[in-house]
Amino acid sequence: MKKLTVFALVAVLLVSVFAFSACQQNPSTEPELKVGIVCIGSKDDKGYTYAHARGMEYAESCFNGRVKVYYRDNVDDGDPAATTAAIESLIKDDGCTLIFTNSFGFMESTEKAANDYPNVKFMHCSGYKSNDTNFGNYFGRAYQARYLSGIAAGMATKSNKIGYVAAKQLTECYRGINAFTLGVLSVNPDAKVYVKWTDTWYDPTVEKQAAIALLDGGCDVIAQHQDTTEPGNAAKERGAFSCGYNSPMKDANPDNYLTGPVFNWGYFYKDQIQAVLNGTWKVTTGWYGYESKFDTAGNTTYANGTGYVVGLDEFGDKVSAETRTKIQEVMNKMIAGEFDVFAGPIYDNAGTLRVEEGKVMSDGDMLNTEFTWLVQGASDGSIE
């Protein structure tokens, strides 16, 4: 596989978020397929739902009016009734026959809807449940890009205290924190990552307060597993570095932004829609990373031109050439399948060996609900 440079990857990544002009729509025709997406946040949140919405906009634009996408934003993923109501509204009010739900907390309601509406196709993001007929799941291997952003953070910190604003104490978040910390330690074994849990995916006020608490403790880099730019805004106010998540976030901290994991969902959404239109859709349970690639024929204006769902945001101006080179080296190994983030030996922060030398965590291990421990170098206790 041709190795990509970081510069090529990130230079066109920004285009991924805004360039939807490759395919033209004819709004005067009745759509052949109506697609729905249930979102935990606003499609203008500049974070998680924003990335999904930009992907949907791209996919919709590629079918010349044959497809129309309907949104249900700001749906509480802790309220199954609200999720069910949003799904049923997309089906009954809008006529959607392909529905995506974009938050882990939507999983149970999506499963129920799949049973209740066997003629509707459902895909759930970040979960693990599925069936054999009309209900699948999908996600990106964000932990790979998190490791790379950890390299940037480890090489930027002066205090060796790095803050991490985290959402919920679920496997997905632990996986991301641990990958980020391993990236930090790979270049700076003296650094430590301090985690502040918010118990919410989307709450700008709480996210910023958590970041401020970490900054007050002496952290000079703020990373996040949150859906808004508020952790970056807090870092900006203190002159600290920040790493974003989900979509480009340099604007939140223009002077001290490092980089961050981002999603290019358009490839996946276009692929799913095309399969439905072709009559070839089938249930899939995909986890897409740097080793995965979608067909990109005719779609060179979107994302990085290579078909990867997971990417790395552009670098901030203060990211050194040395850091960029190091990240490029590791990224190329990921793309070639020559580097695995969770290769042993890996110890947890209590000193217990979790992954033996010569072993690698399997997908099952990384998705296991018992993967709720922090690696050495990460702490969710008080800042030392």
XYZ file of C-alpha atoms in Angstrom:
384
model
C 0.000 0.000 0.000
C 1.339 3.403 -0.874
C 2.483 5.205 2.226
C 0.926 8.593 2.806
C 2.711 11.577 4.194
C 1.184 13.434 7.084
C 1.323 16.576 5.033
C -0.754 15.103 2.230
C -3.137 13.544 4.709
C -3.837 16.655 6.720
C -3.691 19.182 3.907
C -6.679 17.646 2.211
C -8.413 16.645 5.427
C -9.806 20.126 5.887
C -11.295 19.844 2.444
C -13.148 16.786 3.726
C -15.262 18.872 6.009
C -16.389 21.475 3.544
C -15.989 20.168 -0.009
C -19.206 18.655 -1.196
C -19.255 20.140 -4.689
C -18.066 17.043 -6.556
C -21.575 15.669 -6.923
C -24.551 17.798 -7.902
C -28.137 17.240 -6.793
C -31.378 17.825 -8.624
C -33.785 18.903 -5.865
C -36.802 18.862 -8.183
C -36.961 15.058 -8.316
C -38.589 12.866 -5.678
C -35.827 11.005 -3.785
C -35.545 7.295 -4.434
C -34.188 6.706 -0.934
C -34.897 8.592 2.269
C -32.178 8.293 4.904
C -32.507 9.256 8.559
C -29.917 9.923 11.221
C -30.562 10.281 14.956
C -27.927 12.492 16.570
C -26.952 13.068 20.188
C -25.929 16.666 19.511
C -26.458 19.471 17.047
C -25.129 19.097 13.534
C -23.577 22.528 14.077
C -21.743 21.573 17.297
C -18.328 21.690 15.522
C -17.574 18.296 17.043
C -19.040 14.793 17.005
C -22.424 15.329 15.368
C -20.918 17.967 13.076
C -18.570 15.298 11.677
C -21.491 12.928 11.050
C -23.526 15.686 9.412
C -20.694 16.715 7.095
C -20.320 13.086 6.089
C -24.045 12.804 5.406
C -24.024 16.012 3.388
C -21.243 14.661 1.230
C -22.980 11.306 0.721
C -26.306 12.963 -0.109
C -24.622 15.196 -2.672
C -23.280 12.231 -4.624
C -26.577 10.789 -5.855
C -28.023 13.527 -8.050
C -31.253 13.955 -6.114
C -31.927 10.248 -5.649
C -31.279 10.529 -1.888
C -32.583 12.852 0.819
C -31.289 12.867 4.394
C -33.444 13.737 7.426
C -32.001 14.635 10.837
C -33.174 14.352 14.399
C -30.724 16.413 16.465
C -30.132 16.763 20.202
C -31.757 13.451 21.114
C -31.046 12.404 24.710
C -29.204 9.085 24.549
C -30.087 8.463 28.188
C -33.798 8.480 27.376
C -34.837 5.359 25.420
C -38.316 6.781 24.825
C -36.841 9.880 23.183
C -34.657 7.733 20.944
C -37.585 5.526 19.961
C -39.721 8.574 19.224
C -37.012 10.060 16.990
C -36.618 6.804 15.057
C -40.359 6.347 14.622
C -40.743 9.921 13.462
C -38.134 9.361 10.757
C -40.011 6.267 9.605
C -43.627 7.437 9.895
C -43.299 11.161 9.172
C -40.430 11.203 6.674
C -40.571 7.737 5.141
C -36.970 6.798 5.873
C -36.002 3.207 5.106
C -32.309 3.475 6.053
C -31.587 4.890 9.515
C -28.328 5.601 11.332
C -28.095 6.334 15.071
C -24.888 8.006 16.145
C -24.460 7.515 19.917
C -23.620 4.488 22.063
C -26.655 5.150 24.253
C -28.981 4.710 21.268
C -28.071 1.034 20.938
C -30.930 -0.626 22.834
C -33.592 1.535 21.193
C -32.090 0.899 17.773
C -32.155 -2.838 18.408
C -35.812 -2.635 19.421
C -36.698 -0.576 16.350
C -34.955 -3.092 14.099
C -37.190 -5.801 15.521
C -40.312 -3.649 15.243
C -39.618 -2.470 11.668
C -38.098 -5.405 9.764
C -38.373 -3.585 6.421
C -36.181 -0.695 7.603
C -32.390 -0.970 7.623
C -30.567 0.249 10.747
C -26.911 1.017 11.462
C -25.728 2.018 14.925
C -22.494 3.914 15.575
C -20.086 2.819 18.342
C -22.133 -0.077 19.673
C -21.721 -3.830 19.477
C -25.227 -5.232 18.945
C -26.568 -6.415 15.591
C -28.793 -9.024 13.970
C -28.613 -11.052 10.761
C -31.224 -9.163 8.777
C -31.528 -5.386 9.203
C -29.355 -4.151 12.087
C -25.593 -3.577 11.957
C -22.999 -1.362 13.604
C -20.011 0.746 12.654
C -17.268 2.869 14.159
C -13.802 4.209 13.429
C -10.572 3.157 15.113
C -10.149 6.580 16.656
C -7.678 5.120 19.131
C -5.104 4.964 16.325
C -5.267 8.696 15.692
C -5.434 9.293 19.456
C -2.074 7.576 19.813
C -0.669 9.929 17.177
C -2.103 12.981 18.924
C -0.538 11.652 22.137
C 2.846 11.887 20.439
C 2.166 15.559 19.719
C 1.108 16.179 23.324
C 4.076 14.320 24.802
C 6.512 16.352 22.751
C 4.769 19.671 23.513
C 4.345 19.545 27.299
C 6.800 21.411 29.531
C 5.208 20.558 32.886
C 4.856 16.855 31.987
C 1.247 17.150 33.160
C -1.330 16.561 30.449
C -5.068 16.894 31.077
C -7.731 14.744 29.444
C -11.411 15.704 29.598
C -13.309 12.414 29.280
C -16.995 11.653 28.832
C -18.263 8.445 30.406
C -16.502 5.540 32.105
C -17.108 3.170 29.207
C -14.751 0.951 27.242
C -14.694 3.386 24.330
C -13.363 6.189 26.517
C -10.838 4.036 28.366
C -9.571 2.745 25.025
C -9.038 6.291 23.809
C -7.382 7.526 27.008
C -5.034 4.552 27.058
C -4.081 4.906 23.399
C -3.413 8.612 23.887
C -1.305 7.922 26.996
C 0.723 5.247 25.220
C 1.425 7.766 22.475
C 2.539 10.331 25.051
C 4.831 7.865 26.813
C 6.377 6.638 23.574
C 8.132 9.993 23.237
C 8.082 11.298 26.825
C 8.212 8.626 29.560
C 8.327 11.340 32.255
C 4.899 12.735 31.365
C 1.619 11.793 33.034
C -1.963 12.039 31.773
C -4.618 13.188 34.246
C -8.238 12.336 33.469
C -11.280 14.360 34.479
C -14.604 12.586 33.957
C -17.697 14.644 33.082
C -20.305 11.860 32.823
C -21.724 13.536 29.731
C -21.023 13.427 26.023
C -22.226 16.920 25.302
C -22.280 19.693 27.875
C -20.168 22.723 26.913
C -20.236 24.211 30.410
C -19.220 21.023 32.210
C -16.535 20.267 29.623
C -14.947 23.670 30.064
C -15.097 23.427 33.862
C -13.312 20.067 33.732
C -10.582 21.514 31.529
C -10.150 24.485 33.865
C -9.734 22.146 36.839
C -6.973 20.294 34.984
C -5.290 23.558 34.026
C -5.496 24.711 37.636
C -3.613 21.538 38.566
C -0.688 22.463 36.340
C -1.566 20.717 33.081
C -0.245 22.572 30.052
C -1.878 20.391 27.389
C -5.614 19.572 27.255
C -6.951 16.611 25.277
C -10.563 15.514 25.120
C -13.133 12.824 24.458
C -16.004 15.303 24.312
C -18.242 16.649 21.612
C -17.620 20.404 21.737
C -14.688 22.788 21.453
C -14.950 24.046 25.045
C -11.887 22.169 26.389
C -9.882 23.862 23.641
C -11.411 27.227 24.494
C -10.348 26.765 28.127
C -6.814 25.967 26.995
C -6.762 29.057 24.809
C -7.661 31.285 27.758
C -4.695 29.910 29.730
C -2.189 29.840 26.888
C -2.055 26.036 27.004
C -1.869 23.554 24.166
C -4.896 21.498 23.124
C -5.818 18.423 21.092
C -9.277 18.248 19.552
C -11.579 15.393 18.612
C -14.153 14.433 15.974
C -13.651 17.310 13.530
C -11.135 20.135 12.933
C -10.842 22.276 16.082
C -7.955 24.624 15.442
C -10.267 27.642 15.577
C -10.929 26.973 19.281
C -7.266 27.490 20.161
C -5.560 28.975 17.092
C -2.264 29.890 18.733
C -1.609 26.631 20.605
C -3.491 23.886 18.795
C -1.619 20.627 18.261
C -3.885 18.241 16.289
C -6.576 15.671 17.020
C -8.398 12.560 15.774
C -11.104 13.309 13.228
C -13.713 11.255 11.387
C -14.374 11.230 7.630
C -17.806 9.604 7.712
C -18.740 10.482 4.138
C -16.992 7.457 2.677
C -18.923 5.081 4.903
C -22.292 6.774 4.443
C -21.923 6.901 0.678
C -20.957 3.218 0.642
C -24.028 2.219 2.676
C -26.405 4.324 0.587
C -24.968 3.009 -2.649
C -25.461 -0.565 -1.464
C -29.132 0.105 -0.674
C -29.718 1.697 -4.082
C -27.956 -1.225 -5.769
C -29.987 -3.769 -3.830
C -26.786 -5.255 -2.394
C -27.005 -3.944 1.178
C -26.343 -6.471 3.906
C -25.694 -6.282 7.618
C -22.127 -5.295 8.429
C -20.292 -4.788 11.708
C -17.336 -2.643 10.707
C -14.525 -1.051 12.688
C -12.542 1.098 10.290
C -9.025 2.413 10.792
C -5.808 3.189 8.964
C -5.635 -0.384 7.721
C -9.127 -0.078 6.169
C -9.959 1.715 2.973
C -13.092 2.494 0.990
C -13.408 2.700 -2.767
C -12.725 6.326 -3.667
C -13.340 6.294 -7.424
C -14.590 9.717 -8.455
C -14.516 11.139 -4.940
C -11.167 12.882 -4.777
C -12.648 16.107 -3.415
C -13.686 14.524 -0.131
C -11.488 13.746 2.874
C -7.875 12.870 2.199
C -8.535 11.227 -1.147
C -7.674 7.790 0.171
C -10.864 6.478 1.723
C -9.893 6.373 5.389
C -12.690 6.892 7.932
C -10.256 7.914 10.685
C -7.789 10.715 10.152
C -5.626 13.249 11.927
C -6.461 16.928 11.907
C -4.048 19.534 10.570
C -1.110 20.462 12.761
C -0.983 23.706 14.679
C 1.720 26.189 13.798
C 3.770 25.368 16.905
C 4.035 21.648 16.216
C 7.724 21.101 15.508
C 9.184 19.470 12.426
C 10.561 16.736 14.684
C 7.088 15.982 16.011
C 5.572 15.921 12.541
C 8.241 13.538 11.324
C 7.730 11.185 14.269
C 3.959 11.126 13.756
C 4.426 10.509 10.051
C 6.656 7.522 10.742
C 4.166 5.890 13.098
C 1.168 6.679 10.891
C 2.829 5.064 7.901
C 3.412 1.925 9.953
C -0.259 1.874 10.940
C -1.320 2.183 7.316
C 1.011 -0.658 6.346
C -0.266 -2.811 9.211
C 3.162 -2.831 10.850
C 2.254 -1.121 14.126
C -0.410 -1.900 16.701
C -1.246 0.571 19.464
C -2.038 -2.087 22.052
C 0.982 -4.353 21.634
C 2.491 -5.653 24.860
C 3.951 -5.345 27.308
C 1.267 -3.062 28.751
C 0.758 -2.515 32.481
C -2.178 -0.818 34.142
C -1.661 2.050 36.570
C -1.732 -0.354 39.504
C 1.273 -2.206 38.075
C -0.597 -5.280 36.827
C 0.559 -6.737 33.516
C -2.451 -6.556 31.188
C -0.885 -7.395 27.812
C 2.151 -9.662 27.733
C 5.184 -8.926 25.594
C 4.695 -10.395 22.152
C 0.912 -10.263 22.490
C -1.565 -7.799 20.996
C -5.027 -6.907 22.246
C -7.611 -8.349 19.886
C -10.665 -6.424 18.712
C -12.655 -8.462 21.208
C -10.315 -7.398 23.994
C -10.550 -3.737 23.015
C -14.347 -3.852 22.782
C -14.799 -5.882 25.957
C -16.898 -4.047 28.522
C -14.308 -5.043 31.147
C -11.678 -2.884 29.444
C -12.162 -0.157 32.028
C -8.665 0.197 33.407
C -6.044 2.863 32.813
C -2.525 2.187 31.615
C 0.552 3.178 33.541
C 1.039 6.908 33.113
C -2.669 7.721 33.288
C -4.595 8.674 36.425
C -8.119 9.770 37.253
C -7.095 10.770 40.752
C -5.752 14.048 42.098
C -2.971 15.785 40.249
C 0.412 15.263 41.882
